[in-house]
């Protein structure tokens, strides 16, 4: 490859993602239903799979068990996001997106799904990929009450203060 062709890639060079140890069991310390994995190099999301067969009717919500329990180090959080294909093609998304999995949570990961398709009932089988999880570092706030907040250019403008759509 010419150095001209690799130049854009060089501009994207980094040390790559931080690799975080994640401990995994199944429910009640049984075998996990699956081991999460990344489909492609560069993917931030590892897919979560359903532990059950189920149908989800239009506008119905289903709390889907995954058959896995995880432990991550303190200072990290798992965020559960919808899969774009399910959202766009089937209207399947998460009513609580993104779901927050705290580092201290030892229960089974469950995924609330909602079917926003007005007419289709969708069927899912055990093992189907229903959502994806992203591991992130987080900060905690130290909340300090003050008499007034510092001035800013935006001030109290929001909710379309700069115009809507254009
Ligand atoms: O999509 C999700 C969201 C949360 N959880 C689990 C892990 C998380 O640590 C715990 C609590 O989540 P959250 O704080 O969002 O729920 P809550 O309604 O505030 O419940 P709680 O009172 O238990 O904090 O539930 C899931 O399994 N799936
Ligand atoms: Mg909570």
Short mmCIF file of C-alpha atoms and ligand atoms in Angstrom, two decimals:
data_model
loop_
_atom_site.label_atom_id
_atom_site.label_comp_id
_atom_site.label_asym_id
_atom_site.label_seq_id
_atom_site.Cartn_x
_atom_site.Cartn_y
_atom_site.Cartn_z
CA UNK A 1 0.00 0.00 0.00
CA UNK A 2 1.34 3.45 -0.88
CA UNK A 3 2.04 5.85 1.97
CA UNK A 4 -0.66 8.10 0.46
CA UNK A 5 -3.21 5.27 0.88
CA UNK A 6 -2.19 4.55 4.47
CA UNK A 7 -2.17 8.22 5.52
CA UNK A 8 -5.86 8.32 6.54
CA UNK A 9 -5.37 5.12 8.57
CA UNK A 10 -2.34 6.56 10.29
CA UNK A 11 -4.48 9.51 11.33
CA UNK A 12 -6.80 6.99 13.07
CA UNK A 13 -4.03 5.19 14.96
CA UNK A 14 -4.58 4.69 18.66
CA UNK A 15 -3.70 2.10 21.25
CA UNK A 16 -7.11 0.54 20.64
CA UNK A 17 -9.65 -0.20 23.32
CA UNK A 18 -8.76 -0.84 26.92
CA UNK A 19 -9.32 -4.55 27.57
CA UNK A 20 -11.33 -5.13 30.74
CA UNK A 21 -11.60 -8.50 32.49
CA UNK A 22 -15.22 -9.67 32.70
CA UNK A 23 -16.11 -12.64 34.89
CA UNK A 24 -19.10 -14.68 33.71
CA UNK A 25 -21.31 -17.41 35.10
CA UNK A 26 -24.77 -18.69 34.38
CA UNK A 27 -27.67 -18.21 36.76
CA UNK A 28 -27.02 -19.75 40.23
CA UNK A 29 -23.39 -20.38 39.20
CA UNK A 30 -24.45 -22.81 36.49
CA UNK A 31 -22.86 -22.77 33.01
CA UNK A 32 -23.46 -19.49 31.18
CA UNK A 33 -26.03 -19.75 28.39
CA UNK A 34 -23.41 -18.21 26.04
CA UNK A 35 -20.13 -16.33 26.10
CA UNK A 36 -20.48 -12.82 24.64
CA UNK A 37 -18.16 -12.05 21.74
CA UNK A 38 -17.38 -9.26 19.30
CA UNK A 39 -18.42 -9.92 15.68
CA UNK A 40 -15.75 -7.70 14.09
CA UNK A 41 -12.48 -6.06 14.98
CA UNK A 42 -13.34 -2.52 16.05
CA UNK A 43 -16.82 -3.40 17.34
CA UNK A 44 -17.72 -1.68 20.61
CA UNK A 45 -20.80 -3.87 21.17
CA UNK A 46 -20.89 -7.55 22.13
CA UNK A 47 -24.28 -9.09 21.42
CA UNK A 48 -26.57 -10.40 24.13
CA UNK A 49 -28.66 -13.50 23.40
CA UNK A 50 -32.04 -14.64 24.56
CA UNK A 51 -32.22 -17.59 26.94
CA UNK A 52 -35.81 -18.33 25.90
CA UNK A 53 -38.17 -18.69 22.94
CA UNK A 54 -40.79 -15.95 22.97
CA UNK A 55 -43.22 -13.93 20.86
CA UNK A 56 -43.60 -10.18 21.20
CA UNK A 57 -46.85 -8.60 20.01
CA UNK A 58 -47.25 -5.02 18.72
CA UNK A 59 -46.52 -2.55 21.52
CA UNK A 60 -45.91 -5.36 24.00
CA UNK A 61 -42.95 -5.36 26.41
CA UNK A 62 -41.07 -8.56 27.31
CA UNK A 63 -38.31 -8.86 29.91
CA UNK A 64 -35.93 -11.31 28.24
CA UNK A 65 -33.50 -13.36 30.36
CA UNK A 66 -30.03 -13.91 28.90
CA UNK A 67 -28.82 -16.75 31.12
CA UNK A 68 -25.61 -14.90 32.02
CA UNK A 69 -24.34 -13.01 35.08
CA UNK A 70 -21.28 -10.77 34.85
CA UNK A 71 -18.81 -9.05 37.14
CA UNK A 72 -16.73 -6.13 35.89
CA UNK A 73 -14.24 -4.02 37.83
CA UNK A 74 -15.48 -1.02 39.81
CA UNK A 75 -15.03 2.08 37.64
CA UNK A 76 -16.65 0.43 34.63
CA UNK A 77 -20.29 0.11 33.58
CA UNK A 78 -22.03 -2.04 30.97
CA UNK A 79 -24.54 -0.15 28.85
CA UNK A 80 -27.12 -2.25 26.99
CA UNK A 81 -28.07 -0.78 23.64
CA UNK A 82 -30.59 -1.81 21.00
CA UNK A 83 -29.30 -3.50 17.83
CA UNK A 84 -29.85 -1.14 14.91
CA UNK A 85 -31.10 -3.87 12.54
CA UNK A 86 -33.78 -5.02 14.98
CA UNK A 87 -34.77 -1.42 15.67
CA UNK A 88 -35.00 -0.34 12.07
CA UNK A 89 -36.31 -3.54 10.42
CA UNK A 90 -38.63 -4.80 13.17
CA UNK A 91 -39.25 -1.92 15.58
CA UNK A 92 -37.68 -3.95 18.38
CA UNK A 93 -35.93 -1.69 20.85
CA UNK A 94 -35.32 -1.20 24.57
CA UNK A 95 -37.77 0.91 26.58
CA UNK A 96 -34.93 1.73 29.00
CA UNK A 97 -32.17 2.26 26.42
CA UNK A 98 -29.41 2.30 27.29
CA UNK A 99 -29.81 -0.17 30.13
CA UNK A 100 -27.30 0.33 32.91
CA UNK A 101 -25.55 -2.72 34.39
CA UNK A 102 -23.77 -1.63 37.55
CA UNK A 103 -20.40 -3.17 38.36
CA UNK A 104 -21.83 -4.45 41.65
CA UNK A 105 -24.78 -6.24 40.04
CA UNK A 106 -24.52 -10.01 40.36
CA UNK A 107 -27.94 -10.99 39.05
CA UNK A 108 -28.87 -12.30 35.64
CA UNK A 109 -28.63 -9.75 32.83
CA UNK A 110 -32.16 -9.18 31.55
CA UNK A 111 -33.15 -7.17 28.51
CA UNK A 112 -36.49 -5.36 28.39
CA UNK A 113 -37.66 -5.31 24.78
CA UNK A 114 -40.57 -3.42 23.26
CA UNK A 115 -42.11 -4.04 19.86
CA UNK A 116 -42.90 -0.70 18.23
CA UNK A 117 -44.15 -2.32 15.02
CA UNK A 118 -47.89 -1.55 14.85
CA UNK A 119 -48.90 -4.82 13.15
CA UNK A 120 -46.25 -7.58 13.38
CA UNK A 121 -45.81 -10.09 16.16
CA UNK A 122 -42.18 -11.17 16.09
CA UNK A 123 -40.82 -14.55 17.18
CA UNK A 124 -37.45 -14.96 18.86
CA UNK A 125 -35.72 -18.26 19.57
CA UNK A 126 -33.31 -19.17 22.34
CA UNK A 127 -29.84 -17.99 21.28
CA UNK A 128 -31.07 -15.13 19.09
CA UNK A 129 -29.17 -11.87 19.45
CA UNK A 130 -31.51 -9.34 21.02
CA UNK A 131 -29.33 -6.40 22.12
CA UNK A 132 -25.70 -5.41 22.52
CA UNK A 133 -23.58 -4.32 25.44
CA UNK A 134 -20.85 -1.73 25.54
CA UNK A 135 -18.38 -1.54 28.42
CA UNK A 136 -17.39 1.98 29.42
CA UNK A 137 -15.46 3.77 32.11
CA UNK A 138 -17.56 6.12 34.16
CA UNK A 139 -17.11 9.07 36.45
CA UNK A 140 -19.09 9.74 39.60
CA UNK A 141 -20.18 13.25 40.47
CA UNK A 142 -19.39 15.03 43.70
CA UNK A 143 -22.47 17.20 44.09
CA UNK A 144 -21.93 20.66 45.60
CA UNK A 145 -24.83 23.02 46.19
CA UNK A 146 -24.07 26.65 45.22
CA UNK A 147 -26.17 29.85 45.24
CA UNK A 148 -25.92 30.32 41.43
CA UNK A 149 -24.40 28.38 38.54
CA UNK A 150 -21.55 29.92 36.48
CA UNK A 151 -22.60 31.91 33.37
CA UNK A 152 -22.34 30.17 29.99
CA UNK A 153 -22.87 31.08 26.35
CA UNK A 154 -25.86 28.72 26.01
CA UNK A 155 -27.34 29.81 29.30
CA UNK A 156 -30.89 28.35 29.66
CA UNK A 157 -31.51 27.78 25.93
CA UNK A 158 -32.45 24.22 25.00
CA UNK A 159 -35.15 22.04 23.50
CA UNK A 160 -34.89 23.60 20.03
CA UNK A 161 -33.63 27.05 21.07
CA UNK A 162 -31.34 27.04 17.98
CA UNK A 163 -34.21 25.98 15.67
CA UNK A 164 -35.76 22.60 14.90
CA UNK A 165 -34.55 20.49 11.92
CA UNK A 166 -32.86 23.35 10.03
O1 LIG B 1 -31.45 -3.39 31.01
C1 LIG B 1 -31.12 -3.68 32.17
C2 LIG B 1 -30.98 -2.70 33.17
C3 LIG B 1 -30.62 -3.10 34.43
N1 LIG B 1 -30.39 -4.41 34.72
C4 LIG B 1 -29.95 -4.81 36.06
C5 LIG B 1 -28.48 -4.43 36.29
C6 LIG B 1 -28.54 -3.16 37.07
O2 LIG B 1 -27.38 -3.00 37.87
C7 LIG B 1 -29.82 -3.36 37.87
C8 LIG B 1 -30.50 -2.08 38.27
O3 LIG B 1 -30.74 -1.30 37.12
P1 LIG B 1 -31.34 0.18 37.25
O4 LIG B 1 -30.63 0.94 38.30
O5 LIG B 1 -31.38 0.73 35.88
O6 LIG B 1 -32.85 -0.16 37.66
P2 LIG B 1 -33.76 0.46 38.79
O7 LIG B 1 -35.13 0.42 38.24
O8 LIG B 1 -33.24 1.78 39.24
O9 LIG B 1 -33.64 -0.66 39.89
P3 LIG B 1 -32.83 -0.63 41.28
O10 LIG B 1 -33.76 0.03 42.23
O11 LIG B 1 -32.59 -2.07 41.58
O12 LIG B 1 -31.55 0.14 41.06
O13 LIG B 1 -30.70 -4.11 37.03
C9 LIG B 1 -30.51 -5.38 33.74
O14 LIG B 1 -30.28 -6.57 33.96
N2 LIG B 1 -30.88 -4.98 32.48
MG1 LIG B 2 -31.25 2.05 40.06
#
